[in-house]
Short mmCIF file of C-alpha atoms in Angstrom, two decimals:
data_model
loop_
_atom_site.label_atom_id
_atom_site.label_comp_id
_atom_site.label_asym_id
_atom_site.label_seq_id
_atom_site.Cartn_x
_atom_site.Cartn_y
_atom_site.Cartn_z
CA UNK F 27 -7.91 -4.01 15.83
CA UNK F 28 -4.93 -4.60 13.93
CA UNK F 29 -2.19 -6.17 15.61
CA UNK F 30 0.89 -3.86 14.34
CA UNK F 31 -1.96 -0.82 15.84
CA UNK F 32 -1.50 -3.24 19.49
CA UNK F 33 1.74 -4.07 19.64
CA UNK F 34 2.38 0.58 19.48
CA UNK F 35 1.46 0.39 22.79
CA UNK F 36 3.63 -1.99 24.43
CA UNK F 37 6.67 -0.20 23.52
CA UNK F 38 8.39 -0.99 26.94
CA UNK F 39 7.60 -4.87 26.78
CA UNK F 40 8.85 -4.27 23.05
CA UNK F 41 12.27 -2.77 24.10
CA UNK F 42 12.60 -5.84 26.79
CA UNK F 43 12.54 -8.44 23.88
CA UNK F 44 14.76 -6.57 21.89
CA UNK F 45 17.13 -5.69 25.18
CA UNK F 46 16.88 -9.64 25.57
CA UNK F 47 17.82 -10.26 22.84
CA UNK F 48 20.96 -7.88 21.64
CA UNK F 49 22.14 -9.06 25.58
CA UNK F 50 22.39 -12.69 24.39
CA UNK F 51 23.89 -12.24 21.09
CA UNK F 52 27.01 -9.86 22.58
CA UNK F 53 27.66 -12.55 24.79
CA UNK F 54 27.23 -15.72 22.70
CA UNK F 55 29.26 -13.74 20.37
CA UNK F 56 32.26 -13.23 22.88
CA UNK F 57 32.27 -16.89 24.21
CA UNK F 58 32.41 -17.93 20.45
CA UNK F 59 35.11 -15.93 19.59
CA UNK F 60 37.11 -17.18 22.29
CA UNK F 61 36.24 -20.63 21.71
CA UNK F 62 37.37 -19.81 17.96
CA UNK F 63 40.75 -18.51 19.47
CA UNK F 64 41.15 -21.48 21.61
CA UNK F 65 40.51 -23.78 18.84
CA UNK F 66 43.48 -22.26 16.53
CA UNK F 67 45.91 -21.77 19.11
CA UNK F 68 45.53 -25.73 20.59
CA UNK F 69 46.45 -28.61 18.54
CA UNK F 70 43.98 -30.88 20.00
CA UNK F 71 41.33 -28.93 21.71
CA UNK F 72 39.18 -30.91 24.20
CA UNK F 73 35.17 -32.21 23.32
CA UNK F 74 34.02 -30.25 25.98
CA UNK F 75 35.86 -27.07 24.78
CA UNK F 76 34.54 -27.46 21.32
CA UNK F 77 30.86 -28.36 22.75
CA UNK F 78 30.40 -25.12 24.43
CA UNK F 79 31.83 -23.53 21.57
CA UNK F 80 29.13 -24.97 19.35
CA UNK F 81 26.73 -23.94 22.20
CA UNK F 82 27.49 -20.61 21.92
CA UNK F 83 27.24 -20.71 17.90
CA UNK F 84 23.77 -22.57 18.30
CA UNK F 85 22.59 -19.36 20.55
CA UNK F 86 24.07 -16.94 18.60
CA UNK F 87 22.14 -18.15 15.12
CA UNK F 88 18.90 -18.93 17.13
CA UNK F 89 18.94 -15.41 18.28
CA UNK F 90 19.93 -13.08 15.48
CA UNK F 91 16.49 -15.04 13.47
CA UNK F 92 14.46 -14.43 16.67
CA UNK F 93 15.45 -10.86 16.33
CA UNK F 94 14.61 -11.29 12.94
CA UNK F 95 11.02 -12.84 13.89
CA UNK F 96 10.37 -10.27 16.75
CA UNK F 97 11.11 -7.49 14.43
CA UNK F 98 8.18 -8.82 12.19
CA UNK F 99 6.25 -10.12 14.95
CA UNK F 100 6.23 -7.02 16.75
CA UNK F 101 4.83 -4.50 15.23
CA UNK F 102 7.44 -3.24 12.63
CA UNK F 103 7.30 -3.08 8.48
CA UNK F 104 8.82 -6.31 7.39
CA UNK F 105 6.94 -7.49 4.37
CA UNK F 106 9.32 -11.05 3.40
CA UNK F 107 9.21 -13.19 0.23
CA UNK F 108 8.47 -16.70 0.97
CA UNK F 109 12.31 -17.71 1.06
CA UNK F 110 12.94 -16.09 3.97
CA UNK F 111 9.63 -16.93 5.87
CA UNK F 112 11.45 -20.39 5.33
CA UNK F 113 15.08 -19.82 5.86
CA UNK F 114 14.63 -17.68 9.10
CA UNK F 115 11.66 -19.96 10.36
CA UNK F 116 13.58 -23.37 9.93
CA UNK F 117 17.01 -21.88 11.62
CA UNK F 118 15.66 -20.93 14.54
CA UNK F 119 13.34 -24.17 14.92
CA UNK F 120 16.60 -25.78 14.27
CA UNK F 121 18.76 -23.40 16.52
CA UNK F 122 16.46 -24.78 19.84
CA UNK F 123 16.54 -28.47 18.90
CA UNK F 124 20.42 -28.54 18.63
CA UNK F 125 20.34 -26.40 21.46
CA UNK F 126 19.01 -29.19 24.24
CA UNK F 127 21.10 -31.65 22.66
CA UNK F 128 23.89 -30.05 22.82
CA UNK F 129 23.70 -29.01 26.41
CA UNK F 130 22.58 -32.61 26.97
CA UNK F 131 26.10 -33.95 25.47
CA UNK F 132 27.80 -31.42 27.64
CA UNK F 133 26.00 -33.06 30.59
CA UNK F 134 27.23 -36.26 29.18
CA UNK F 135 30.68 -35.31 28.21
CA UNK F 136 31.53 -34.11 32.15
CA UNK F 137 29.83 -36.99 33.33
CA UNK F 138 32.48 -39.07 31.61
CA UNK F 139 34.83 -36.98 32.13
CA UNK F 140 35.03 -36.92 36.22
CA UNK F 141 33.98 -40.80 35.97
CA UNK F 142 36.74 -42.79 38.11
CA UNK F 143 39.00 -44.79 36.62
CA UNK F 144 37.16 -47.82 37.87
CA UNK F 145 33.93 -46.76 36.85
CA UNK F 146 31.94 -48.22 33.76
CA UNK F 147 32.08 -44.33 32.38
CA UNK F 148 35.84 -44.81 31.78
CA UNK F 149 36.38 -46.67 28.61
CA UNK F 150 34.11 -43.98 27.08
CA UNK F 151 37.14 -41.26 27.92
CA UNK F 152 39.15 -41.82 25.18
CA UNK F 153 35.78 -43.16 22.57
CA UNK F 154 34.52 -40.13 23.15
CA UNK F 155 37.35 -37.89 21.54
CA UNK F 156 37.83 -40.30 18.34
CA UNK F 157 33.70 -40.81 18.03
CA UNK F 158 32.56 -36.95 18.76
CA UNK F 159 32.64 -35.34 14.87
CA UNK F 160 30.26 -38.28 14.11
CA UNK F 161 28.25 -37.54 16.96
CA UNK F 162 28.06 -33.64 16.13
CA UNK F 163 27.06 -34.43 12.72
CA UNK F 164 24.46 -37.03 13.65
CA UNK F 165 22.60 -34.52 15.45
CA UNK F 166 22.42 -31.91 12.96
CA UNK F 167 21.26 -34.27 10.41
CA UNK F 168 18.64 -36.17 12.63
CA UNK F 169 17.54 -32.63 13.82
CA UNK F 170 17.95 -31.55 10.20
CA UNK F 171 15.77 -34.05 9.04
CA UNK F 172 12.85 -33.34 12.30
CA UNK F 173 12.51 -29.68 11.51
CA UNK F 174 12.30 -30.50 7.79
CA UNK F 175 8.17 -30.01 8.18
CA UNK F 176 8.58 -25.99 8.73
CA UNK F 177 10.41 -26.14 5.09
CA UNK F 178 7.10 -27.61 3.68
CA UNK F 179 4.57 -25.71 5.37
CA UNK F 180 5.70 -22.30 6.41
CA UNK F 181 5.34 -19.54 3.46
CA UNK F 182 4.59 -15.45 2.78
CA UNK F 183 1.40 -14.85 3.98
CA UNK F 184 -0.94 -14.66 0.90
CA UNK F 185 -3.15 -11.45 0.61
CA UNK F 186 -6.24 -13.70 0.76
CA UNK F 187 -7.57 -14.79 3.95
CA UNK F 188 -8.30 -18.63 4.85
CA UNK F 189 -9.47 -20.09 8.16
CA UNK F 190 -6.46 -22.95 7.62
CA UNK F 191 -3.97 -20.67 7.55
CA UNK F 192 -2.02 -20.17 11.06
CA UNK F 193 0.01 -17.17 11.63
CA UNK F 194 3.86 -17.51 12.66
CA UNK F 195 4.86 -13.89 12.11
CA UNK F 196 3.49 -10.60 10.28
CA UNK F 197 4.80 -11.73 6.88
CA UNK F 198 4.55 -15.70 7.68
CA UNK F 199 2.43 -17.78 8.13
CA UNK F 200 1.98 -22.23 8.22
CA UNK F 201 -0.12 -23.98 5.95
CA UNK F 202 -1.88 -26.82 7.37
CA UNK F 203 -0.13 -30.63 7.46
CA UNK F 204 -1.83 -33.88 7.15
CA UNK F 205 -2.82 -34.72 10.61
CA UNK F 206 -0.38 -38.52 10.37
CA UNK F 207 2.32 -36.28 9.72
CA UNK F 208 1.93 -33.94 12.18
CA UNK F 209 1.60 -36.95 15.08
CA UNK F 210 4.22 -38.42 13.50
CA UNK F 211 6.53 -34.87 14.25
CA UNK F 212 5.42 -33.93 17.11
CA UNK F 213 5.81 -37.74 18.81
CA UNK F 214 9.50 -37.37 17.39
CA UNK F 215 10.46 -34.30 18.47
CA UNK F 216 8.71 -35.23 21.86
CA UNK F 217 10.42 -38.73 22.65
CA UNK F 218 13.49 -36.83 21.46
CA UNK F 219 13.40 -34.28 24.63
CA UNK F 220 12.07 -36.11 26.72
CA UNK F 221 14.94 -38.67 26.31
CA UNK F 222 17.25 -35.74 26.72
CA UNK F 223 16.26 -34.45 29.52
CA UNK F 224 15.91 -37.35 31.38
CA UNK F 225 19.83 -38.43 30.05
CA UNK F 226 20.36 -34.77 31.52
CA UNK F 227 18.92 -35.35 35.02
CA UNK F 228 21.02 -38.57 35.37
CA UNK F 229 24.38 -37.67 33.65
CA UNK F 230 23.59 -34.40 36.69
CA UNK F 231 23.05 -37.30 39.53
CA UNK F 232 25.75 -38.67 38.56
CA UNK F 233 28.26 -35.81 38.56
CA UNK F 234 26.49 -34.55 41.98
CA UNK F 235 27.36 -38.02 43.69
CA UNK F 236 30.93 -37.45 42.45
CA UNK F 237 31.46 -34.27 43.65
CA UNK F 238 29.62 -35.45 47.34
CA UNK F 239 32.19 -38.30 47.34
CA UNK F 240 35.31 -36.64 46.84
CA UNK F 241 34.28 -34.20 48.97
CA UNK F 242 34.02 -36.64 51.89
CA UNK F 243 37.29 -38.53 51.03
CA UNK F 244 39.05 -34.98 50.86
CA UNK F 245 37.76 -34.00 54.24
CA UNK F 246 38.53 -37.75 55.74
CA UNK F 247 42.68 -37.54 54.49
CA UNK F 248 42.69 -33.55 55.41
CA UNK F 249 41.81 -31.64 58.32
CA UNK F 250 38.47 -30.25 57.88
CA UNK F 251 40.00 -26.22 58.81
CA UNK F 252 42.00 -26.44 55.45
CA UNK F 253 40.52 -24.32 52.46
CA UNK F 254 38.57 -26.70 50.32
CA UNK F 255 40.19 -25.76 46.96
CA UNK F 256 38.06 -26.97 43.91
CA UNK F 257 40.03 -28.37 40.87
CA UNK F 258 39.47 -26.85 37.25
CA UNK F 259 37.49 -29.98 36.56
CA UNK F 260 35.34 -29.81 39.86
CA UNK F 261 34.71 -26.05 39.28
CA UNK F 262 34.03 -27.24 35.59
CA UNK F 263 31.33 -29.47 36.89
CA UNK F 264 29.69 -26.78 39.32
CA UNK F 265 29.58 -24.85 36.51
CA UNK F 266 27.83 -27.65 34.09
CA UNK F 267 25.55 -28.40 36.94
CA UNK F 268 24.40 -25.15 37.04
CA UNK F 269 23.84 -24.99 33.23
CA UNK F 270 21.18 -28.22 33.70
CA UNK F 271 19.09 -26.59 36.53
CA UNK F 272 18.99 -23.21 34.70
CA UNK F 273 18.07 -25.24 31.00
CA UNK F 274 15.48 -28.11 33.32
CA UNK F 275 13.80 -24.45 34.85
CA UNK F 276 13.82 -22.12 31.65
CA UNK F 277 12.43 -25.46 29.59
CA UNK F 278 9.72 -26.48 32.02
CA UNK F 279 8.94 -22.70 32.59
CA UNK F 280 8.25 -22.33 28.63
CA UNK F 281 6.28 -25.37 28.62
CA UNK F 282 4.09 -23.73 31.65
CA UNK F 283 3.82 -20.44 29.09
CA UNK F 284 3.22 -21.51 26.03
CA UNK F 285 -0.07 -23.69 27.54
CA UNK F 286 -1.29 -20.97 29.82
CA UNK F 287 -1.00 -18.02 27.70
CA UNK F 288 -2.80 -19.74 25.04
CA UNK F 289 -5.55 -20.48 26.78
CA UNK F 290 -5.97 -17.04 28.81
CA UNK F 291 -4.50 -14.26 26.55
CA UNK F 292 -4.53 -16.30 22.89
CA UNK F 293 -3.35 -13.60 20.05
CA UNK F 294 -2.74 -10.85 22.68
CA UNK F 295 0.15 -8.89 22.21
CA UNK F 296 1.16 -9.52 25.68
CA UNK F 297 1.63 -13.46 25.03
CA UNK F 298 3.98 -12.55 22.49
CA UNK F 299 6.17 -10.39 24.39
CA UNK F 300 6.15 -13.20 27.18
CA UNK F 301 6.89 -16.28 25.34
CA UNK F 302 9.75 -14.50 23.50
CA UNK F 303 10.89 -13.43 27.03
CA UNK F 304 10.86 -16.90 28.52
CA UNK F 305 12.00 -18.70 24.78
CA UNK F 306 14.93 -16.62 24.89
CA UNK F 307 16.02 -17.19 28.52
CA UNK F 308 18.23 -20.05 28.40
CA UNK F 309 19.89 -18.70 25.18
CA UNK F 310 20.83 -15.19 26.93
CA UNK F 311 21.53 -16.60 30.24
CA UNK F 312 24.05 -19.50 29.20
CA UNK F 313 27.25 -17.65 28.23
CA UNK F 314 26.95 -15.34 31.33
CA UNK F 315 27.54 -18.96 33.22
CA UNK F 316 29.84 -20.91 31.56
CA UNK F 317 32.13 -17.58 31.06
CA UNK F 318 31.56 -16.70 35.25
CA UNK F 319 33.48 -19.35 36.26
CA UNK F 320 36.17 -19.49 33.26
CA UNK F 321 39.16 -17.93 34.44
CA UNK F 322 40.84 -18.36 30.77
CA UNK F 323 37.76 -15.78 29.93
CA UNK F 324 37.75 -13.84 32.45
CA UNK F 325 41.72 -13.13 32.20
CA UNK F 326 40.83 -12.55 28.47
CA UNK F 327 38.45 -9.99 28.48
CA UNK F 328 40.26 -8.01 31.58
CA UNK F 329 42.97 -7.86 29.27
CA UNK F 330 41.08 -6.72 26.53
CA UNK F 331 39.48 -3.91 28.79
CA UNK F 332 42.62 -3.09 30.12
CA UNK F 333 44.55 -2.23 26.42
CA UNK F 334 41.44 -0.24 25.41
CA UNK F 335 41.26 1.97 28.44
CA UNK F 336 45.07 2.08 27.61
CA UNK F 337 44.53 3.19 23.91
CA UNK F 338 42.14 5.82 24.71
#
């Protein structure tokens, strides 16, 4: 059976992905925008403000080309040229690596951030303002230069058939790789997240034995019945805390996926609809939590509702 003639009826599952997806670009797109704002109206706007911004920019590109790919993938007429097999396969490849090392470097940054002055963290305060363009553009180049395969190998599908050819989309599809260069990607991009993750799980130790200690030298100097009032950097840190359990879950929970829907429901139109689901996750879910807990945002937007209701 074809697969467009499948994919007809899973029209709910369809509008999920799609629901997903528009969700996570409104917003990525807000928390962007206010990022932007921040950015013109500050002089010197902090790493960690410009981090999240990038975040959101990351999530917003790495979903418009998934809606791009579901759109294909799914069912609908969306014959592409082999440019834009290319372009819109290699963003969003890229898109997901820069997105776990960016929310890795936001782990970082707070880590170094609420670090004591007496702490080995400290003299990285003020290196980490001066050094943090380089380290922005070392990423994208080094994850530039790791997703550089999907350039090479993914084209238009041809109208003849071949057993080497693997399908990415309706209209795409990835030619086969020498087999040294394909270990030689896929141990890269592996040491690379496995490295980040685990500097994610200890920059969140870290930060969590912070937060335990102040919290027992504020109850020691202060009666225990006063209101424990978190500073903007603890709530900051809650916050970033959060963001690491939620990326550590969606991540692991992809991982889990991807290898059992392969082997039970390989090139079922079911697997599709679930791995975009899950794939998409962290991307959709991420603004909702960083912008929860930013009063600056939340201020923003109330005023924003507040002069339209006015207008109308």
């Amino acid at each position: 059976m074809n697969k467009k003639r499948k994919f007809s009826s899973y029209t709910d599952t369809r509008s999920i992905v799609f629901f997903e997806i528009t969700t996570g670009i409104i917003a990525n797109t807000i928390l962007l925008l206010f990022h932007i704002l921040t950015f013109l109206l500050k002089n010197r706007p902090k790493p960690l403000d410009l981090t999240i911004g990038q975040l959101a920019l990351i999530h917003l590109l790495m979903l418009v080309t998934m809606g791009f790919i579901a759109t294909d993938t799914l069912g609908f007429q969306a014959w592409w040229s082999d440019l834009t097999c290319k372009s819109v396969i290699y963003v969003n490849r890229l898109m997901r690596s820069l997105s776990i090392c960016t929310t890795c470097l936001l782990s970082v940054l707070q880590a170094i951030t609420l670090s004591p002055r007496n702490s080995c963290l400290a003299k990285f305060k003020h290196k980490s303002t001066h050094h943090y363009p380089c380290g922005l553009v070392f990423l994208w180049l080094l994850n530039m230069l790791l997703n550089g395969r999907f350039l090479v190998s993914i084209g238009a599908t041809p109208n003849v058939t071949s057993q080497s050819l693997m399908f990415v989309t309706e209209s795409c599809s990835q030619w086969p790789i020498s087999s040294l260069f394909r270990y030689i990607f896929f141990s890269l991009v592996n040491i690379q997240d496995v490295s980040l993750i685990g500097l994610m799980a200890i920059s969140s130790r870290y930060m969590v034995a912070l937060l335990c200690r102040h919290k027992r030298q504020f109850q020691h100097l202060h009666s225990t019945s006063l209101s424990l009032k978190a500073s903007p950097e603890e709530r900051a840190t809650r916050t970033i805390l959060v963001l690491m359990v939620l990326f550590m879950f969606m991540y692991f929970l992809d991982c889990v996926t991807f290898a059992s829907l392969g082997i039970l429901w390989n090139n079922e139109p079911i697997s599709y609809c679930v791995r975009m689901l899950v794939g998409n996750g962290y991307a959709t879910i991420c603004p909702f939590v960083l912008m929860s807990t930013e009063k600056r945002i939340i201020r923003w937007l109330t005023f924003k509702w507040e002069k339209a209701v006015n207008l109308q």
